[in-house]
Amino acid sequence: MHVVVITKSVPDTEATVTVDGSGNVSWGDKLVINPWDEYAITEAILLKGAHNVTATIMTIGPDEHKEALKHGLAIGCDQAIQVWDAALEGHDSLAYATAAAAAINKLGDVDLVIFGKELSDIASDIHVFQTARKLGWTALGSVAKIDAIDFGAKTIQVQRLVEQGIQVVTSQLPAVISVIKDINEPKYPTFIGIRKAAKADMPLWDSAELGLSADDLAAPVKVTGYRELPKREGAVQMIDGASAAEQAATLADKLLEEKVL
Amino acid sequence: MNVFVWVEQHSGAPLSSAWEAVGLARQLAGDGTVTAVVLGHNVNDAAQTAIHQGADTVLKADDTTLEHYRFESYVALLTQLVDEHKPDIVLAGATAAGRELLAGAAADLNAGLLNDVTDLSLEGGRLQAVRPVLGGKVLSVEAVVSDGPQFATLRNRAFPALESDTGRSGDITDVAPALAEDAIRTKIDSIAETTGQVSLTDANVIVAGGRGVGGPEGFAPVKELAEVLGGALGASRAAVDAGWIPYEHQVGQTGKVVSPDLYIAAGISGAIQHQAGMRTAKVIVAINKDGEAPIFKIAQYGIVGDLFEVLPALTEAFRQRFNS
C-alpha cells in the first residue's frame, strides 16, 4: 500500500516580482513549498499513521525543488524522488503530467496520489487532472475530507468542496486527489526530522529511467513572456466626513457614479 | 475556425460563464461554426438557450449517467466528440469542472490547454493567451505551439456574453454517452447545496470581512451590506482560521481568486496573500481603523474608521438610494 504526494517549490508569496524589458520575470531567490502542498503532505502522513502505508514524496522539477522534498521527508515521508530531465525545461502541464504518470507507474504499487489543490506560482491545477488521465485513473478534486479509505477493498469516500456546496462521492482506488485547506491542520518539520532529511538520499529519475523520449515530453503550450499588470490609475481617494453617515453617503454616491452596481 | 464550447449546467440551469465562452467563440470562429456541447439530463432548454446565446449548432447528450458532472464520464465523452468532429478550438468557463474537463480531454488528445485566461486571441491560427500568475503580480503570455485541437478555459467575468437572441435557430443533434454506468468508477452519494448564497467567483459585488470583524457575530453587518448590494460574502484567511466563517468564503492565496466589479474589504489589512485573490477587482474599497493598512495601497476609495459604524451607515445609504 503506497501513497504518493507530488510537490513543488514556488517563489515566496512575499517576494517582489519584476519584469524586465525583454519580458523576463524575476522574484529573488527565496523559494518555499507550494502552500497547498503542506496539506497534501500532512494528509499522507495522517494516512501513514492510520494505515500500514508507505508515503513517498515526489517532485517534477530541477534541483531547487529538492527543498520541497526535504520538507516532506522532515515531516515523515518515507522516501523522496526527484523527476527531472533537460527535456522538461519549459514544460507545460501536459509534459509535467506525462512525467509524473510515468514515475508513478515506475513505483508500481501506488494506491493514491495526493496533490495540493493548485500550484501558487502558475496559478493552475490542470496538471492534477492530466496526471490522472495519463495514469488512466479517476481524479477527485478539492477534497475537504477523506471520510473512509479501504486499501484492501480499494475504495475511497471523500467530501469535495464544489461550487454548489459539499459533494460526497465514493470511488475506486487507485485514484488521484487534490486537497484543500479544510482537510487538516498542517504538520511542520521537527528538528530531528530536518536533520534526517538533510542526510537522506533522493534518487533522480530522468527520462531514460522513465522510458520517455523527448517527443513524449514535448510541450504543446509555451510561455512566450511576462508583462506588468496594467497600472491602477491614481492613488486611493480617502473619504472624509463629520460622521460615518456622511462618509457612507459620499462613498455610496461615488460607487453609483462608477457604475459598478 | 470551428469552435466547441462546453456549456456547464446544474439541474438544467446553464452557468453565465458558458455564455461568456460562447460569446468569445463567436468572435474567434469568424466564418466557422460554433458548436455548444451540452451534457446532462433533461437539458433540452439549456441546448435551445445555447443557440439563442450565439451557438450555431448543439451536440447534446441527455442521459441519467450524465446528470451530474463526473470526471470520467464527461472527459471520455468530450474526448470522443473532439476526436470525431475535429474542432480547431475547444473552450469552457474556468470553473472547477471546466478546468478538470478540458484538462482531461486535452491530456487524452495530447493537445495544448491555456488555463484560466483573462485574454485570448488568434495569432497565425494559434491561440495566444494572457493570464495572471505569481499571486496575480504579473501577467504571463502563453501560446499553443502544437497542431491539432487547441483548448482554453476562460476566467469568469473576463469576457462578455452576447445578448440573447430568441430569433436564432440551429440544429440540435443527440449523441450517446461514452461510458455506461458500470464503467464509471465514481458514484455520487450526496450533494449538500449551499442555497441562497451568491457564488464568490460569479459575483459582481463582494463584501468581505477580516480580523477587524472580531468574531462570528461581527460578520452580521458585512453580510447585511452584501445582501443589500446583491453581492457575495468574502473573508480573509485570518477570519477563516479563527473559525468565524467557513472556508468556502476565503478569498486569497489558499482560497478563491475573484474579480468582481466592486470589492469592499472591511477590517482586512490586505496581506499579500489576500491581495493575490482580489487584486483584479475593478473597484476596491477599503474600510479599516488603521490608515496605514496595506489594503489602502491597492484601493480606489478608502475610509479610515470603525467598520461597525461605517458598514451599517453604508447599508442604510444604499437602501435609501435603491428605494428612491
Coordinates of C-alpha atoms in Angstrom, one line a residue:
Chain A
M1 CA 0.0 0.0 0.0
H2 CA 1.5 3.2 -1.2
V3 CA 0.6 6.9 -1.1
V4 CA 2.5 9.5 -3.2
V5 CA 2.5 13.2 -2.7
I6 CA 3.6 15.4 -5.6
T7 CA 5.1 18.7 -4.6
K8 CA 7.0 21.7 -5.9
S9 CA 8.9 24.7 -4.6
V10 CA 7.5 28.1 -5.6
P11 CA 8.5 31.7 -5.2
D12 CA 7.7 33.1 -1.8
T13 CA 4.4 35.0 -1.9
E14 CA 6.0 38.0 -0.2
A15 CA 8.6 38.2 -3.0
T16 CA 8.8 41.3 -5.1
V17 CA 8.2 40.2 -8.7
T18 CA 9.7 42.3 -11.5
V19 CA 9.6 42.0 -15.3
D20 CA 12.4 43.4 -17.4
G21 CA 12.2 45.0 -20.9
S22 CA 12.6 41.6 -22.6
G23 CA 9.6 40.1 -20.8
N24 CA 11.7 38.0 -18.4
V25 CA 10.4 37.7 -14.8
S26 CA 12.4 37.5 -11.6
W27 CA 11.4 37.2 -8.0
G28 CA 14.6 36.9 -6.0
D29 CA 16.0 33.6 -4.8
K30 CA 13.7 32.6 -2.0
L31 CA 11.6 29.6 -2.7
V32 CA 9.0 28.0 -0.4
I33 CA 7.0 24.8 -0.6
N34 CA 3.8 25.3 -2.6
P35 CA 1.4 26.4 0.2
W36 CA -1.4 23.9 -0.7
D37 CA 1.2 21.0 -0.6
E38 CA 1.5 21.4 3.2
Y39 CA -2.0 19.9 3.4
A40 CA -1.2 17.2 0.9
I41 CA 1.9 16.1 2.8
T42 CA 0.1 16.2 6.1
E43 CA -2.7 14.1 4.7
A44 CA -0.2 11.4 3.5
I45 CA 1.4 11.4 7.0
L46 CA -2.0 11.0 8.6
L47 CA -2.9 8.1 6.3
K48 CA 0.5 6.6 7.1
G49 CA -0.3 6.8 10.8
A50 CA -3.7 5.2 10.4
H51 CA -2.9 2.5 7.9
N52 CA 0.1 0.5 7.1
V53 CA 1.1 2.5 4.0
T54 CA 4.4 3.8 2.5
A55 CA 4.4 7.6 1.9
T56 CA 6.6 8.8 -0.9
I57 CA 7.1 12.5 -1.8
M58 CA 8.0 13.3 -5.4
T59 CA 8.7 16.5 -7.4
I60 CA 8.9 17.0 -11.1
G61 CA 11.5 19.8 -11.2
P62 CA 15.2 20.8 -11.1
D63 CA 17.4 20.8 -8.1
E64 CA 15.9 23.8 -6.3
H65 CA 12.7 21.7 -5.8
K66 CA 14.6 19.3 -3.6
E67 CA 13.9 21.8 -0.7
A68 CA 10.2 20.8 -1.0
L69 CA 11.2 17.1 -1.0
K70 CA 13.2 17.7 2.2
H71 CA 10.2 19.4 3.8
G72 CA 8.2 16.2 3.1
L73 CA 10.9 13.9 4.5
A74 CA 11.3 16.1 7.6
I75 CA 7.5 15.8 8.3
G76 CA 7.7 12.0 8.0
C77 CA 7.6 10.8 4.3
D78 CA 9.5 7.5 3.9
Q79 CA 11.3 8.4 0.7
A80 CA 11.7 11.2 -1.8
I81 CA 12.1 11.1 -5.6
Q82 CA 13.1 13.8 -7.9
V83 CA 12.0 13.5 -11.5
W84 CA 13.8 15.8 -13.9
D85 CA 15.3 15.9 -17.4
A86 CA 16.6 18.6 -19.6
A87 CA 13.8 17.7 -22.0
L88 CA 11.4 19.0 -19.3
E89 CA 12.9 22.5 -19.4
G90 CA 10.0 24.9 -20.3
H91 CA 7.5 22.1 -19.8
D92 CA 3.7 22.7 -19.7
S93 CA 1.1 20.8 -17.7
L94 CA 0.9 18.0 -20.3
A95 CA 4.6 17.2 -20.2
Y96 CA 4.6 17.5 -16.4
A97 CA 1.6 15.0 -16.3
T98 CA 3.3 12.6 -18.7
A99 CA 6.5 12.6 -16.5
A100 CA 4.5 12.3 -13.2
A101 CA 2.4 9.4 -14.5
A102 CA 5.5 7.6 -15.8
A103 CA 7.2 8.0 -12.4
I104 CA 4.1 6.7 -10.5
N105 CA 3.9 3.8 -12.9
K106 CA 7.5 3.0 -12.2
L107 CA 6.8 2.8 -8.5
G108 CA 4.2 0.3 -9.5
D109 CA 2.2 -0.3 -6.3
V110 CA 0.6 3.2 -5.8
D111 CA -3.0 3.4 -4.5
L112 CA -3.4 7.1 -4.0
V113 CA -1.7 10.2 -5.4
I114 CA -2.2 13.4 -3.5
F115 CA -1.7 16.9 -4.9
G116 CA -2.3 20.3 -3.3
K117 CA -5.2 22.0 -4.9
E118 CA -3.1 24.1 -7.2
L119 CA 0.4 25.5 -7.8
S120 CA 0.5 29.0 -6.5
D121 CA 3.3 30.2 -8.9
I122 CA 1.5 29.3 -12.2
A123 CA -2.0 29.6 -10.5
S124 CA -3.2 26.4 -12.1
D125 CA -4.5 22.9 -11.3
I126 CA -4.8 21.3 -14.7
H127 CA -1.7 19.1 -14.1
V128 CA -3.6 17.2 -11.4
F129 CA -6.3 16.1 -13.8
Q130 CA -3.9 15.5 -16.7
T131 CA -1.8 13.2 -14.5
A132 CA -4.9 11.2 -13.6
R133 CA -5.8 10.9 -17.2
K134 CA -2.3 9.8 -18.2
L135 CA -2.5 7.1 -15.5
G136 CA -6.0 6.1 -16.6
W137 CA -7.2 6.7 -13.0
T138 CA -10.1 8.8 -11.8
A139 CA -9.5 12.3 -10.2
L140 CA -11.3 13.8 -7.2
G141 CA -10.6 17.5 -7.0
S142 CA -10.9 19.9 -4.0
V143 CA -11.2 17.2 -1.3
A144 CA -12.1 18.7 2.1
K145 CA -12.2 15.4 4.0
I146 CA -11.4 11.7 3.4
D147 CA -14.5 10.1 5.1
A148 CA -13.2 6.5 4.5
I149 CA -10.4 4.7 2.7
D150 CA -10.0 1.0 2.4
F151 CA -6.7 0.0 0.8
G152 CA -7.8 -3.7 0.9
A153 CA -11.1 -3.2 -0.8
K154 CA -9.6 -0.4 -2.9
T155 CA -12.4 2.2 -2.2
I156 CA -12.3 5.8 -1.0
Q157 CA -15.1 8.1 0.1
V158 CA -14.4 11.8 0.2
Q159 CA -16.2 15.1 0.7
R160 CA -15.4 17.5 -2.2
L161 CA -16.0 21.3 -2.0
V162 CA -17.7 22.1 -5.3
E163 CA -19.1 25.4 -6.4
Q164 CA -22.6 24.3 -5.4
G165 CA -21.7 23.0 -1.9
I166 CA -20.3 19.8 -0.5
Q167 CA -20.4 16.6 -2.6
V168 CA -19.9 13.2 -1.1
V169 CA -18.5 10.7 -3.6
T170 CA -17.3 7.1 -3.4
S171 CA -14.7 6.0 -5.9
Q172 CA -12.2 3.2 -6.5
L173 CA -8.5 3.1 -5.9
P174 CA -6.1 3.8 -7.4
A175 CA -7.1 7.4 -7.7
V176 CA -5.7 10.9 -7.8
I177 CA -7.0 13.5 -5.4
S178 CA -6.3 17.2 -4.8
V179 CA -6.7 18.6 -1.3
I180 CA -7.8 22.0 0.1
K181 CA -7.2 23.8 3.4
D182 CA -10.2 22.3 5.2
I183 CA -8.7 18.8 5.2
N184 CA -6.3 19.0 8.1
E185 CA -4.1 21.2 10.3
P186 CA -0.6 21.1 8.6
K187 CA 2.2 19.4 10.4
Y188 CA 5.6 21.2 10.4
P189 CA 9.1 19.7 10.3
T190 CA 10.7 18.8 13.6
F191 CA 14.4 19.5 14.3
I192 CA 15.1 15.8 14.2
G193 CA 13.1 15.4 11.0
I194 CA 15.1 18.2 9.4
R195 CA 18.4 16.6 10.3
K196 CA 17.3 13.2 9.0
A197 CA 16.0 14.8 5.8
A198 CA 19.3 16.6 5.2
K199 CA 21.1 13.3 5.1
A200 CA 18.5 11.4 3.0
D201 CA 19.4 10.1 -0.4
M202 CA 17.0 11.4 -3.1
P203 CA 17.2 9.5 -6.3
L204 CA 16.9 11.4 -9.6
W205 CA 14.8 9.8 -12.3
D206 CA 15.4 11.1 -15.8
S207 CA 13.6 10.4 -19.0
A208 CA 15.7 7.3 -19.8
E209 CA 14.9 6.0 -16.3
L210 CA 11.2 6.6 -17.0
G211 CA 11.3 5.2 -20.6
L212 CA 10.2 8.5 -22.1
S213 CA 11.5 10.1 -25.3
A214 CA 12.0 13.8 -25.9
D215 CA 8.9 13.6 -28.1
D216 CA 6.9 12.2 -25.2
L217 CA 7.8 15.2 -23.2
A218 CA 7.2 17.9 -25.9
A219 CA 5.1 20.7 -24.6
P220 CA 2.1 21.9 -26.7
V221 CA 2.0 25.2 -24.7
K222 CA 4.9 27.6 -24.3
V223 CA 5.2 30.7 -22.1
T224 CA 6.4 33.4 -24.5
G225 CA 7.0 36.2 -22.0
Y226 CA 5.7 38.2 -19.0
R227 CA 4.1 41.6 -18.6
E228 CA 3.5 44.0 -15.8
L229 CA -0.1 44.4 -14.7
P230 CA -1.9 47.4 -16.1
K231 CA -1.3 50.2 -13.5
R232 CA -4.2 51.2 -11.4
E233 CA -4.9 54.9 -12.0
G234 CA -4.2 57.3 -9.2
A235 CA -3.8 56.9 -5.5
V236 CA -6.5 55.9 -3.1
Q237 CA -9.2 58.6 -2.6
M238 CA -9.9 58.9 1.1
I239 CA -13.4 59.7 2.0
D240 CA -13.7 62.1 4.9
G241 CA -16.7 63.3 6.7
A242 CA -18.1 64.6 10.0
S243 CA -19.8 61.2 10.7
A244 CA -19.9 57.7 9.4
A245 CA -23.3 58.5 7.9
E246 CA -21.7 61.4 5.9
Q247 CA -18.8 59.3 4.7
A248 CA -21.1 56.4 3.8
A249 CA -23.4 58.8 1.7
T250 CA -20.3 60.2 -0.2
L251 CA -19.0 56.7 -0.9
A252 CA -22.4 55.4 -2.0
D253 CA -22.7 58.2 -4.5
K254 CA -19.2 57.7 -5.8
L255 CA -19.8 54.0 -6.3
L256 CA -23.1 54.6 -8.1
E257 CA -21.2 57.0 -10.4
E258 CA -18.6 54.3 -11.1
K259 CA -21.5 52.2 -12.4
V260 CA -20.2 49.1 -10.7
L261 CA -23.6 48.4 -9.0
Chain B
M1 CA -12.2 28.2 -37.3
N2 CA -14.7 25.7 -35.8
V3 CA -15.1 26.1 -32.1
F4 CA -16.6 23.8 -29.5
V5 CA -17.9 25.3 -26.2
W6 CA -18.8 23.2 -23.2
V7 CA -22.0 24.6 -21.7
E8 CA -21.9 23.8 -17.9
Q9 CA -25.3 23.4 -16.3
H10 CA -26.5 22.4 -12.9
S11 CA -30.0 20.8 -12.7
G12 CA -30.6 22.1 -16.3
A13 CA -29.6 25.7 -15.5
P14 CA -26.6 26.8 -17.5
L15 CA -23.9 29.0 -15.9
S16 CA -23.2 32.5 -17.1
S17 CA -19.6 31.5 -17.7
A18 CA -20.8 29.2 -20.5
W19 CA -22.4 32.2 -22.3
E20 CA -19.2 34.2 -21.9
A21 CA -17.4 31.4 -23.6
V22 CA -19.9 31.2 -26.4
G23 CA -19.5 35.0 -26.9
L24 CA -15.8 34.7 -27.3
A25 CA -16.2 31.5 -29.5
R26 CA -18.3 33.6 -31.9
Q27 CA -15.5 36.1 -32.2
L28 CA -12.8 33.5 -32.7
A29 CA -14.8 31.4 -35.2
G30 CA -15.1 34.1 -37.9
D31 CA -16.9 32.3 -40.7
G32 CA -16.6 28.9 -38.9
T33 CA -19.2 27.1 -36.8
V34 CA -19.7 27.5 -33.0
T35 CA -21.0 24.2 -31.5
A36 CA -22.3 24.1 -28.0
V37 CA -21.6 20.8 -26.2
V38 CA -24.4 20.2 -23.7
L39 CA -24.1 17.2 -21.4
G40 CA -26.6 16.3 -18.7
H41 CA -30.1 15.1 -18.0
N42 CA -33.2 17.0 -19.1
V43 CA -31.1 19.6 -20.8
N44 CA -33.4 20.5 -23.8
D45 CA -33.9 24.0 -22.6
A46 CA -30.2 24.5 -22.0
A47 CA -29.5 23.3 -25.5
Q48 CA -32.0 25.8 -27.0
T49 CA -30.7 28.6 -24.9
A50 CA -27.2 27.9 -26.3
I51 CA -28.4 28.7 -29.8
H52 CA -30.0 31.9 -28.5
Q53 CA -26.7 32.9 -26.9
G54 CA -24.8 32.6 -30.1
A55 CA -24.1 28.9 -30.9
D56 CA -24.8 27.6 -34.5
T57 CA -25.4 24.0 -33.5
V58 CA -25.6 21.9 -30.4
L59 CA -24.3 18.4 -29.6
K60 CA -26.5 17.2 -26.8
A61 CA -26.0 14.1 -24.7
D62 CA -29.1 13.7 -22.4
D63 CA -28.7 10.7 -20.1
T64 CA -29.1 9.8 -16.4
T65 CA -25.4 8.8 -16.3
L66 CA -24.6 12.5 -17.1
E67 CA -27.0 14.1 -14.7
H68 CA -24.1 15.4 -12.5
Y69 CA -20.6 16.3 -13.7
R70 CA -18.2 13.4 -13.1
F71 CA -14.6 13.5 -14.3
E72 CA -14.5 10.1 -16.1
S73 CA -17.8 10.1 -17.9
Y74 CA -17.6 13.7 -19.0
V75 CA -14.0 13.6 -20.1
A76 CA -14.5 10.3 -22.1
L77 CA -17.4 11.9 -24.0
L78 CA -15.7 15.2 -24.7
T79 CA -12.6 13.4 -25.9
Q80 CA -14.7 11.3 -28.2
L81 CA -16.6 14.2 -29.6
V82 CA -13.5 16.3 -30.2
D83 CA -11.8 13.3 -31.9
E84 CA -14.8 12.7 -34.1
H85 CA -15.7 16.3 -35.1
K86 CA -12.1 17.8 -35.1
P87 CA -12.9 21.4 -33.9
D88 CA -10.0 23.8 -34.1
I89 CA -10.7 25.2 -30.7
V90 CA -12.4 23.9 -27.5
L91 CA -13.5 26.5 -24.9
A92 CA -15.2 26.4 -21.4
G93 CA -15.5 28.6 -18.4
A94 CA -12.6 28.2 -16.0
T95 CA -14.9 26.8 -13.2
A96 CA -13.6 23.8 -11.2
A97 CA -15.4 21.4 -13.5
G98 CA -14.5 23.3 -16.7
R99 CA -10.8 23.2 -15.8
E100 CA -11.0 19.5 -14.9
L101 CA -12.9 18.5 -18.0
L102 CA -10.8 20.4 -20.6
A103 CA -7.6 19.2 -18.8
G104 CA -8.7 15.6 -19.1
A105 CA -9.7 15.8 -22.7
A106 CA -6.6 17.8 -23.7
A107 CA -4.4 15.1 -22.0
D108 CA -6.2 12.3 -23.9
L109 CA -5.6 14.1 -27.2
N110 CA -2.1 15.4 -26.3
A111 CA -3.3 18.9 -27.0
G112 CA -2.4 22.3 -25.7
L113 CA -4.6 23.9 -22.9
L114 CA -4.4 27.5 -21.9
N115 CA -5.9 27.6 -18.4
D116 CA -8.0 30.3 -16.7
V117 CA -7.1 33.0 -19.2
T118 CA -8.2 36.7 -19.0
D119 CA -7.4 37.4 -22.7
L120 CA -7.4 35.1 -25.7
S121 CA -6.7 35.8 -29.3
L122 CA -5.6 34.0 -32.5
E123 CA -2.1 34.7 -33.9
G124 CA -1.5 32.9 -37.2
G125 CA -4.1 30.3 -36.4
R126 CA -2.7 29.5 -32.9
L127 CA -4.3 30.6 -29.6
Q128 CA -2.4 33.1 -27.5
A129 CA -3.5 34.0 -24.0
V130 CA -2.7 36.3 -21.1
R131 CA -3.2 35.0 -17.6
P132 CA -2.3 36.4 -14.1
V133 CA 0.4 34.3 -12.3
L134 CA 2.6 34.6 -9.2
G135 CA -0.1 35.7 -6.9
G136 CA -1.6 38.0 -9.5
K137 CA 1.5 40.2 -9.5
V138 CA 2.4 39.7 -13.2
L139 CA 0.8 38.5 -16.4
S140 CA 2.1 35.6 -18.3
V141 CA 1.8 35.4 -22.1
E142 CA 1.3 31.8 -23.3
A143 CA 0.7 30.3 -26.7
V144 CA -0.3 26.9 -28.1
V145 CA 2.6 25.7 -30.3
S146 CA 1.3 22.3 -31.5
D147 CA -1.0 21.2 -34.3
G148 CA -4.4 19.7 -33.6
P149 CA -7.2 21.0 -31.3
Q150 CA -6.4 23.9 -29.0
F151 CA -8.1 24.2 -25.6
A152 CA -8.7 27.1 -23.3
T153 CA -10.6 27.8 -20.2
L154 CA -11.8 31.4 -19.6
R155 CA -11.7 33.2 -16.3
N156 CA -15.2 34.0 -15.1
R157 CA -16.4 37.5 -15.9
A158 CA -13.3 38.3 -18.1
F159 CA -15.2 38.0 -21.4
P160 CA -18.7 39.5 -22.2
A161 CA -21.6 37.3 -23.2
L162 CA -23.7 38.2 -26.2
E163 CA -27.3 39.5 -25.9
S164 CA -29.7 36.6 -26.0
D165 CA -31.4 36.5 -29.5
T166 CA -34.5 34.2 -29.3
G167 CA -34.9 34.6 -33.1
R168 CA -31.8 32.4 -33.7
S169 CA -32.2 28.8 -34.7
G170 CA -29.9 25.9 -35.2
D171 CA -29.6 22.1 -35.3
I172 CA -29.6 20.2 -32.0
T173 CA -28.1 16.7 -32.5
D174 CA -28.4 14.0 -29.9
V175 CA -25.3 12.0 -29.0
A176 CA -24.9 9.0 -26.8
P177 CA -22.8 8.8 -23.6
A178 CA -19.3 7.3 -24.0
L179 CA -19.4 5.3 -20.8
A180 CA -22.1 3.1 -19.3
E181 CA -22.8 3.5 -15.6
D182 CA -20.9 0.2 -14.9
A183 CA -17.7 1.7 -16.4
I184 CA -17.8 4.8 -14.2
R185 CA -15.8 4.3 -11.0
T186 CA -17.1 7.3 -9.1
K187 CA -20.6 7.3 -7.6
I188 CA -22.1 10.5 -6.1
D189 CA -23.5 9.7 -2.6
S190 CA -25.0 13.1 -1.8
I191 CA -24.8 16.8 -2.6
A192 CA -25.4 19.3 0.2
E193 CA -26.1 22.5 -1.7
T194 CA -25.4 25.9 -0.1
T195 CA -28.6 27.6 -1.2
G196 CA -29.5 31.3 -1.4
Q197 CA -25.9 32.4 -1.5
V198 CA -24.2 34.3 -4.3
S199 CA -21.2 32.4 -5.6
L200 CA -17.9 34.3 -5.0
T201 CA -16.5 33.6 -8.4
D202 CA -19.7 34.7 -10.2
A203 CA -20.3 37.8 -8.1
N204 CA -20.4 41.4 -9.4
V205 CA -20.0 42.6 -5.9
I206 CA -18.2 41.1 -2.9
V207 CA -18.2 42.4 0.6
A208 CA -15.5 40.8 2.7
G209 CA -14.6 40.9 6.4
G210 CA -11.3 40.2 8.1
R211 CA -9.7 40.1 11.5
G212 CA -11.3 43.5 12.2
V213 CA -14.8 42.0 12.5
G214 CA -13.6 40.5 15.8
G215 CA -15.8 37.3 15.9
P216 CA -18.5 35.3 14.1
E217 CA -21.2 37.9 15.1
G218 CA -19.0 40.6 13.5
F219 CA -19.9 39.3 10.1
A220 CA -23.5 40.4 10.5
P221 CA -23.0 44.0 9.2
V222 CA -20.7 42.6 6.4
K223 CA -23.4 40.2 5.3
E224 CA -26.2 42.8 5.5
L225 CA -24.3 45.1 3.2
A226 CA -23.6 42.2 0.8
E227 CA -27.3 41.4 0.8
V228 CA -28.4 44.9 0.0
L229 CA -25.9 45.0 -2.9
G230 CA -26.9 41.6 -4.1
G231 CA -23.3 40.5 -3.6
A232 CA -21.4 37.6 -2.1
L233 CA -19.8 37.3 1.3
G234 CA -16.0 37.1 1.4
A235 CA -13.4 36.7 4.2
S236 CA -9.7 36.9 4.8
R237 CA -7.7 33.9 5.9
A238 CA -7.4 35.3 9.4
A239 CA -11.2 35.3 9.8
V240 CA -11.5 31.7 8.4
D241 CA -8.6 30.4 10.5
A242 CA -10.2 31.9 13.6
G243 CA -13.3 29.8 12.9
W244 CA -15.6 32.8 12.4
I245 CA -16.8 31.9 8.9
P246 CA -16.5 28.7 6.8
Y247 CA -13.5 28.2 4.4
E248 CA -15.7 28.4 1.3
H249 CA -15.8 32.2 1.8
Q250 CA -12.0 32.6 1.9
V251 CA -10.5 35.0 -0.7
G252 CA -6.8 34.8 -1.3
Q253 CA -3.8 32.6 -2.0
T254 CA -5.2 29.4 -0.3
G255 CA -8.8 30.4 -1.0
K256 CA -10.7 31.7 -4.1
V257 CA -9.4 34.1 -6.7
V258 CA -12.2 36.6 -7.6
S259 CA -12.5 39.5 -10.0
P260 CA -15.8 41.4 -9.2
D261 CA -16.7 44.9 -10.3
L262 CA -16.7 46.0 -6.7
Y263 CA -14.8 44.6 -3.8
I264 CA -15.4 46.1 -0.3
A265 CA -12.8 45.0 2.2
A266 CA -13.8 45.7 5.8
G267 CA -11.4 45.1 8.6
I268 CA -9.0 43.4 6.2
S269 CA -5.4 44.7 6.5
G270 CA -4.6 43.4 3.0
A271 CA -1.8 40.9 3.4
I272 CA -0.1 40.0 0.1
Q273 CA -1.8 36.6 0.3
H274 CA -5.2 38.2 0.4
Q275 CA -4.3 40.6 -2.4
A276 CA -3.4 37.5 -4.6
G277 CA -7.1 36.7 -4.6
M278 CA -8.8 40.0 -5.2
R279 CA -6.2 42.3 -6.9
T280 CA -8.0 42.2 -10.2
A281 CA -11.3 43.6 -8.9
K282 CA -12.4 46.6 -10.9
V283 CA -13.0 48.9 -8.0
I284 CA -11.7 48.2 -4.5
V285 CA -13.0 49.9 -1.4
A286 CA -11.1 49.6 1.9
I287 CA -12.6 50.3 5.3
N288 CA -10.1 49.9 8.2
K289 CA -9.3 51.5 11.5
D290 CA -5.6 51.6 10.6
G291 CA -5.0 54.2 7.9
E292 CA -1.6 52.6 7.3
A293 CA -3.0 49.2 6.4
P294 CA -1.6 47.8 3.1
I295 CA -5.1 47.4 1.7
F296 CA -5.3 51.2 1.1
K297 CA -2.4 50.9 -1.4
I298 CA -4.5 49.0 -3.9
A299 CA -7.9 50.6 -3.1
Q300 CA -9.6 53.3 -5.1
Y301 CA -11.6 54.5 -2.2
G302 CA -10.8 54.3 1.5
I303 CA -12.5 55.1 4.8
V304 CA -10.4 55.1 8.0
G305 CA -13.0 54.2 10.6
D306 CA -14.8 51.6 12.6
L307 CA -16.4 49.1 10.3
F308 CA -19.3 48.6 12.9
E309 CA -20.2 52.3 12.2
V310 CA -19.3 52.6 8.6
L311 CA -20.9 49.3 7.2
P312 CA -24.4 49.9 8.7
A313 CA -24.2 53.5 7.5
L314 CA -23.3 52.3 4.0
T315 CA -26.1 49.7 4.1
E316 CA -28.5 52.4 5.0
A317 CA -27.2 54.8 2.3
F318 CA -27.6 52.2 -0.4
R319 CA -31.1 51.2 0.9
Q320 CA -32.2 54.9 0.6
R321 CA -30.7 55.3 -2.9
F322 CA -32.1 52.0 -4.2
N323 CA -35.6 52.8 -2.9
S324 CA -35.8 56.2 -4.4

